[in-house]
PDB file of C-alpha atoms in Angstrom:
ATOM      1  CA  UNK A  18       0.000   0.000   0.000  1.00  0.00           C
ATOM      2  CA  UNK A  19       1.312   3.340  -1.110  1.00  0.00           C
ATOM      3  CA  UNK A  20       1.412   6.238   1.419  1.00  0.00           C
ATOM      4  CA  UNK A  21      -0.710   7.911  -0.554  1.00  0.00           C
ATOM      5  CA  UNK A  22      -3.309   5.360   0.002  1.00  0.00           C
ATOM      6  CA  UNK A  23      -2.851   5.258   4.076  1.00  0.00           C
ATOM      7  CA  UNK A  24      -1.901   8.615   4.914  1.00  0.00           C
ATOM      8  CA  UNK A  25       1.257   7.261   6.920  1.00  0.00           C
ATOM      9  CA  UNK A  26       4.786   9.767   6.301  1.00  0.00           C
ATOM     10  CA  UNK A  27       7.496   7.710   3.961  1.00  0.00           C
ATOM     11  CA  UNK A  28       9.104   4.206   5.269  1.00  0.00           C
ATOM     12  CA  UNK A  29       5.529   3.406   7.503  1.00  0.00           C
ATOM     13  CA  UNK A  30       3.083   0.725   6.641  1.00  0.00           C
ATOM     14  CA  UNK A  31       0.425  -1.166   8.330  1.00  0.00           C
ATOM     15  CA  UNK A  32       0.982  -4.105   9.842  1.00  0.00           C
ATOM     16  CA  UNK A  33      -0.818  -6.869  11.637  1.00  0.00           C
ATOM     17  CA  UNK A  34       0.007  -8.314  14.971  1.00  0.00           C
ATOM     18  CA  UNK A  35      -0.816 -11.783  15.651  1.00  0.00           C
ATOM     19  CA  UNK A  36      -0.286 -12.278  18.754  1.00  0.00           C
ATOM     20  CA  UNK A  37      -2.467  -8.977  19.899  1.00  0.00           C
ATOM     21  CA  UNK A  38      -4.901  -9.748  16.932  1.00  0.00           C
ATOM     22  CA  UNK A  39      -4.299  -5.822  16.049  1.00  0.00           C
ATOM     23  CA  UNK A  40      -2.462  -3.771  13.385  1.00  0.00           C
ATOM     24  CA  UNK A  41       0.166  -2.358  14.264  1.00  0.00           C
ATOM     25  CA  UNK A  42       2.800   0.603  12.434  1.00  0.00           C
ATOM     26  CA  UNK A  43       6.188  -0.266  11.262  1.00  0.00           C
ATOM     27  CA  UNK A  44       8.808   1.854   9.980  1.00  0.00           C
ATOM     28  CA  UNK A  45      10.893  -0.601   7.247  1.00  0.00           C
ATOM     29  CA  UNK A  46      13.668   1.962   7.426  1.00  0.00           C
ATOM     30  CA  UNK A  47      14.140   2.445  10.969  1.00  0.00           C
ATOM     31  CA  UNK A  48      12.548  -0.786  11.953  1.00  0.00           C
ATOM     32  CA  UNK A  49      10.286   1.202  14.973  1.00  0.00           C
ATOM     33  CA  UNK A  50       6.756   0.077  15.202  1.00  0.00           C
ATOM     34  CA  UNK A  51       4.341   1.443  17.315  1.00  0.00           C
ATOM     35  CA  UNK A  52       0.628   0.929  18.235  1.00  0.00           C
ATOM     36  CA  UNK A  53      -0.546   4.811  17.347  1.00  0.00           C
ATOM     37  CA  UNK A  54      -0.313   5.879  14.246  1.00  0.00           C
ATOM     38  CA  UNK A  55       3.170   8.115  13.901  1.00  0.00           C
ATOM     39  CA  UNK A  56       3.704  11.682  13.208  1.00  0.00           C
ATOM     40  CA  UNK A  57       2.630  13.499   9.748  1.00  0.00           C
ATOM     41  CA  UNK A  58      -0.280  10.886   9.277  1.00  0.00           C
ATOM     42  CA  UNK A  59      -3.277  12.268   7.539  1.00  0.00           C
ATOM     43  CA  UNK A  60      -5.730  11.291  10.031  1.00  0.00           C
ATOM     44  CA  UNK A  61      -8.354  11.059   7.611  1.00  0.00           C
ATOM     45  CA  UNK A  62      -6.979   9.238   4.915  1.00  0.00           C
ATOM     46  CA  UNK A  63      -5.487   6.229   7.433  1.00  0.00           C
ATOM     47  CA  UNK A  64      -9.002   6.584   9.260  1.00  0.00           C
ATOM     48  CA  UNK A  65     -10.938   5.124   5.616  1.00  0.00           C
ATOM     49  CA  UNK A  66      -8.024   2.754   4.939  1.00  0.00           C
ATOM     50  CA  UNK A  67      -8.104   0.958   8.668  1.00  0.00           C
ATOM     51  CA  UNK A  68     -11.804   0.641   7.576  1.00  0.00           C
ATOM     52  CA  UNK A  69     -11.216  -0.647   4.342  1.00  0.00           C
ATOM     53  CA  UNK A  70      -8.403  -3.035   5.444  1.00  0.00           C
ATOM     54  CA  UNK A  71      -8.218  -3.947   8.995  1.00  0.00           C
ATOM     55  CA  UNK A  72     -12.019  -4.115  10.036  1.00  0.00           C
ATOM     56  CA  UNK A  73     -13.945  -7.384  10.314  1.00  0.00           C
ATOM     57  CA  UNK A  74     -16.691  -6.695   8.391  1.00  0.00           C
ATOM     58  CA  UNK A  75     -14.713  -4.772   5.367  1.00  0.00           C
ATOM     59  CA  UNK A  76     -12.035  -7.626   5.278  1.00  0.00           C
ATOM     60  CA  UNK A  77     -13.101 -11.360   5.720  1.00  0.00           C
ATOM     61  CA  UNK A  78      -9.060 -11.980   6.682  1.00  0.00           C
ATOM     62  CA  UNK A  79      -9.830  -9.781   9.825  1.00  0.00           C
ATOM     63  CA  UNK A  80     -13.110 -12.336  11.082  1.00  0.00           C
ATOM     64  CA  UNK A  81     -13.375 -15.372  12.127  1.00  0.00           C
ATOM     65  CA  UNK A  82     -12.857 -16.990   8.530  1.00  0.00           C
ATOM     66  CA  UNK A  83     -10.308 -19.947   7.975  1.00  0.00           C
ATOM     67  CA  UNK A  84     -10.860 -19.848   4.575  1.00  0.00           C
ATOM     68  CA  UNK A  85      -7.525 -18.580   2.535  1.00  0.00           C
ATOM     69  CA  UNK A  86      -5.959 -19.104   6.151  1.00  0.00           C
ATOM     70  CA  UNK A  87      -3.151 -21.507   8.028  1.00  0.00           C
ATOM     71  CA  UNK A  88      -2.407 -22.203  11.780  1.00  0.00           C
ATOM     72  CA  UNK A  89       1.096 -21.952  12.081  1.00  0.00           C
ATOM     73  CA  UNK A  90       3.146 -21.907  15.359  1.00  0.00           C
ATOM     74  CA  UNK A  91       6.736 -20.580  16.216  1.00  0.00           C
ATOM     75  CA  UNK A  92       9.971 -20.095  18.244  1.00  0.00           C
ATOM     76  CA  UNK A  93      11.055 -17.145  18.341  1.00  0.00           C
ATOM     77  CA  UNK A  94      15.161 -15.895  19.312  1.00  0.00           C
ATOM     78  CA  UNK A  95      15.480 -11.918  18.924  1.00  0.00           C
ATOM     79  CA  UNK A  96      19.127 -10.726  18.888  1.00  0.00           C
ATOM     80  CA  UNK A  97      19.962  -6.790  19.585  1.00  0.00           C
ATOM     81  CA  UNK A  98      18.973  -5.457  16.379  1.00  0.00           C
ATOM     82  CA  UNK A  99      15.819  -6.969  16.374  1.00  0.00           C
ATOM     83  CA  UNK A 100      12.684  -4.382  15.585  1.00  0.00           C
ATOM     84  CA  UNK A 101      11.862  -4.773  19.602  1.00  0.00           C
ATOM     85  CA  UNK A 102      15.201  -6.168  21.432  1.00  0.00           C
ATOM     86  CA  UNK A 103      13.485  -7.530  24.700  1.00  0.00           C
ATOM     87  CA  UNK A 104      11.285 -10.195  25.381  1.00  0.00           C
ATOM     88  CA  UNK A 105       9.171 -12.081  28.442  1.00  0.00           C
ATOM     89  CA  UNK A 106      12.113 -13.492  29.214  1.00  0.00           C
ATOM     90  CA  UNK A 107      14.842 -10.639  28.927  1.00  0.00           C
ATOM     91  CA  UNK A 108      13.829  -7.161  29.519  1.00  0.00           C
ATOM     92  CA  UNK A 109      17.332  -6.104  27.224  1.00  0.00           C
ATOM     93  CA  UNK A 110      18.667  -8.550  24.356  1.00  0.00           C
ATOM     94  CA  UNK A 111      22.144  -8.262  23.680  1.00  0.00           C
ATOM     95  CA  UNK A 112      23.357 -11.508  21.703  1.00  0.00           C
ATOM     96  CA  UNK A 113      24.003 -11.064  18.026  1.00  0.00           C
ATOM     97  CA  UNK A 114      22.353 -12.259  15.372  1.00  0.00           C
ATOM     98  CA  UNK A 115      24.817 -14.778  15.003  1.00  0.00           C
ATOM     99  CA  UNK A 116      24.610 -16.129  18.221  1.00  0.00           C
ATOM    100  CA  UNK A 117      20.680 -15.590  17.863  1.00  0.00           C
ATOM    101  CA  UNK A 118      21.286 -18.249  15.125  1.00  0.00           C
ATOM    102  CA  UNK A 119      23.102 -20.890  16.898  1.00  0.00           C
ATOM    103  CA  UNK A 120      20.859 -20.718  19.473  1.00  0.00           C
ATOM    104  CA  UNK A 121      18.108 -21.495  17.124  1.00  0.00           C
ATOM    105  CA  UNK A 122      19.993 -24.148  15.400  1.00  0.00           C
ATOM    106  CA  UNK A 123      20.648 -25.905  18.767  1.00  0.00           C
ATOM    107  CA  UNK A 124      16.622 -25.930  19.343  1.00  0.00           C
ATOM    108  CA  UNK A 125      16.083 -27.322  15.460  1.00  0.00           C
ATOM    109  CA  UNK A 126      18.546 -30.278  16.513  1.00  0.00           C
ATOM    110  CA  UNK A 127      16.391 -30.690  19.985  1.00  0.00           C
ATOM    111  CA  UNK A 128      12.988 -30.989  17.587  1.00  0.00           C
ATOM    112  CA  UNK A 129      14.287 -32.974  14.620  1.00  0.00           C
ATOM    113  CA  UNK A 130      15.632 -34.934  17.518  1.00  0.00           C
ATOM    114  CA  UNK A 131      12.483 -35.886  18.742  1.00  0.00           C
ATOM    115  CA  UNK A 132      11.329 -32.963  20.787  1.00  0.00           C
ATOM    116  CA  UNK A 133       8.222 -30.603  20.232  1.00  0.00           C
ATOM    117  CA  UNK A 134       8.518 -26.936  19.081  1.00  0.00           C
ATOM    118  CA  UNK A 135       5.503 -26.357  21.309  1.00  0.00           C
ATOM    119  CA  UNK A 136       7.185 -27.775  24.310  1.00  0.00           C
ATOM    120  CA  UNK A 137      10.584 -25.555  23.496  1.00  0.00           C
ATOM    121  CA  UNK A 138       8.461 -22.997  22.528  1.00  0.00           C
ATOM    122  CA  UNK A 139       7.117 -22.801  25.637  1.00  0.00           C
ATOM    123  CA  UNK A 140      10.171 -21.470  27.808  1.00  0.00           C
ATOM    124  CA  UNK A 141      12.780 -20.715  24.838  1.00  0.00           C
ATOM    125  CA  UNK A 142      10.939 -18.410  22.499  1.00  0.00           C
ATOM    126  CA  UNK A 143      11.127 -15.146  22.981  1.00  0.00           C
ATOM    127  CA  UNK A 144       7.605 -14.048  21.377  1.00  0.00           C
ATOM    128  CA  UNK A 145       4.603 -13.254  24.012  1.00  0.00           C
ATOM    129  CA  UNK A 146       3.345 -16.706  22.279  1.00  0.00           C
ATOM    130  CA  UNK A 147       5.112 -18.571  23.516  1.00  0.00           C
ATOM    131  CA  UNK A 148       2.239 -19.392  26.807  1.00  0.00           C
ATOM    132  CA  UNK A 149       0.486 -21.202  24.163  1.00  0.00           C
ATOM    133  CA  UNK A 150       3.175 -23.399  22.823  1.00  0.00           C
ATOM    134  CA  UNK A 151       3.904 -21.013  20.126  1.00  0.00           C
ATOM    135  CA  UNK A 152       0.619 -21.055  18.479  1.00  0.00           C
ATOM    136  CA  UNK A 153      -0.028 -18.088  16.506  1.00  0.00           C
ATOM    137  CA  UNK A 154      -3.251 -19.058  15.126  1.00  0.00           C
ATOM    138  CA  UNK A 155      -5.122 -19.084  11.999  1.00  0.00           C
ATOM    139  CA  UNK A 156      -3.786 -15.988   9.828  1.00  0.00           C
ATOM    140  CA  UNK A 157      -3.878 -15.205   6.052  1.00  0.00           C
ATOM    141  CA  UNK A 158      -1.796 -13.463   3.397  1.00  0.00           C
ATOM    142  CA  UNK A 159      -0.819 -10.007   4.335  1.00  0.00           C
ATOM    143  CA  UNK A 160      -1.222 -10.783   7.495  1.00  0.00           C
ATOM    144  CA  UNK A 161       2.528 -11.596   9.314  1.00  0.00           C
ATOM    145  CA  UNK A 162       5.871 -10.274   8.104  1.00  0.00           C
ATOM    146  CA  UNK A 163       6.158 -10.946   4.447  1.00  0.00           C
ATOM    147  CA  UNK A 164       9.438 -12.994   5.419  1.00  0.00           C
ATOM    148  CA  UNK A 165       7.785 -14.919   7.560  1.00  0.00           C
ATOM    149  CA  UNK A 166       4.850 -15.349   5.711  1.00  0.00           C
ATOM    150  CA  UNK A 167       6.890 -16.214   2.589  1.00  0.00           C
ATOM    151  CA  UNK A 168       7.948 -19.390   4.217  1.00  0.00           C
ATOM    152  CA  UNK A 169       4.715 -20.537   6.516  1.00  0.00           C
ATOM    153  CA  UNK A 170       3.089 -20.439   3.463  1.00  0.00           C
ATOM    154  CA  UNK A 171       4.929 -23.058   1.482  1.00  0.00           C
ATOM    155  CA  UNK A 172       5.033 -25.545   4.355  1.00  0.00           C
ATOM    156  CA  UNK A 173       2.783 -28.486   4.519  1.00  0.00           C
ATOM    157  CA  UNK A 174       0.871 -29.205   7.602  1.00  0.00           C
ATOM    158  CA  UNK A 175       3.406 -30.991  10.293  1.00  0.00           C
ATOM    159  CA  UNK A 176       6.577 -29.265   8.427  1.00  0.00           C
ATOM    160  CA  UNK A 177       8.967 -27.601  10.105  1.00  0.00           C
ATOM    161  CA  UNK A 178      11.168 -24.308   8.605  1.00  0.00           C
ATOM    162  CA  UNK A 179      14.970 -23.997   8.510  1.00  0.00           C
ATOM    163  CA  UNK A 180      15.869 -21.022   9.828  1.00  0.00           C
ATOM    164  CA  UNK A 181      13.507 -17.843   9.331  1.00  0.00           C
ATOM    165  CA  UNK A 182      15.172 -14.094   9.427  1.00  0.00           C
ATOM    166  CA  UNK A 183      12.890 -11.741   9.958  1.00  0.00           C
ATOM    167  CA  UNK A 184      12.868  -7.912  11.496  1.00  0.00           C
ATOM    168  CA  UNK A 185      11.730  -9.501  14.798  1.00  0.00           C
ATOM    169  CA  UNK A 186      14.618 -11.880  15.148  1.00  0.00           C
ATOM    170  CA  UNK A 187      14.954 -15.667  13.688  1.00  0.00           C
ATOM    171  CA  UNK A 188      12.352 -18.121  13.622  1.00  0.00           C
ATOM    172  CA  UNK A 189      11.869 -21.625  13.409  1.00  0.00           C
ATOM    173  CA  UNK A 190       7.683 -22.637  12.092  1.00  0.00           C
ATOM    174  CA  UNK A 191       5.965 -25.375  12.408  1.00  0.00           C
ATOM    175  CA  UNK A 192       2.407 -25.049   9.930  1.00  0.00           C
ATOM    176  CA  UNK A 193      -0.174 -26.771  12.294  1.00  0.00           C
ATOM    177  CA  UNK A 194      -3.028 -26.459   9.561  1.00  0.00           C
TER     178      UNK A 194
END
């Protein structure tokens, strides 16, 4: 969507959190996001697009519609430059991306090894979904970060990712449904 379309200044865009069921605003260039709509928005132009978009009864996506939808769950590990470097678990994140990834690639061994993602999900992700095994429920195109969504997408139910990079840190997925 151009800015033109959703009154937001250059470098924002809509996006939709899962996990809060909620859009949200992101900044691609500066990698901020924020639950208010940022400076320099045209209040009336991002008012008709939220309705357009991001209401249930002007976008089927937004309801309680599976259709065009999976169920995909995750495990999260954010490293410092992260969009949001903290977590449940860690109020600051310092690791690197790097280590973010051997981390990750340690809990891939665990699963392919015979352990759950859910179960590590549970107390090693670092996304608020983690309480519910890293279930991020039914969602459709448009929907997650296109990174993320690029890959959840192609799985088959019971697949598991490689390693996901996305603004909010590296991912493994699991596609549920």
């Amino acid at each position: 969507m151009s800015a033109q379309e959703t009154g937001l200044p250059p470098q924002w865009e809509v996006r939709h959190s899962n996990s809060k069921n909620l859009p949200y605003y992101f900044n691609a260039a500066t990698k901020e996001s924020r639950w208010e709509p940022p400076p320099g928005t045209d209040p009336e132009k991002i008012k008709s697009f939220m309705a357009t978009h991001h209401s249930a009864s002007a976008n089927p996506s937004v309801g309680s519609s599976k259709e065009g939808k999976i169920r995909a769950a995750h495990l999260l590990v954010k490293h410092r430059d992260s969009r949001r470097p903290s977590s449940w678990k860690e109020p600051e994140i310092r690791r690197s991306k790097q280590e973010a990834m051997e981390i990750l690639r340690g809990y891939e061994s665990k699963i392919r090894g015979g352990e759950t993602l859910g179960d590590l999900a549970t107390s090693e992700s670092d996304c608020s979904s983690a309480r519910k095994k890293g279930d991020l429920g039914f969602f459709g195109h448009g929907e997650m970060q296109k990174e993320f969504e690029q890959v959840a997408f192609t799985l088959k139910p019971g697949e598991m990712s490689g390693i996901v990079d996305t603004p909010s840190g590296v991912h493994l997925i699991e596609r549920l449904e």
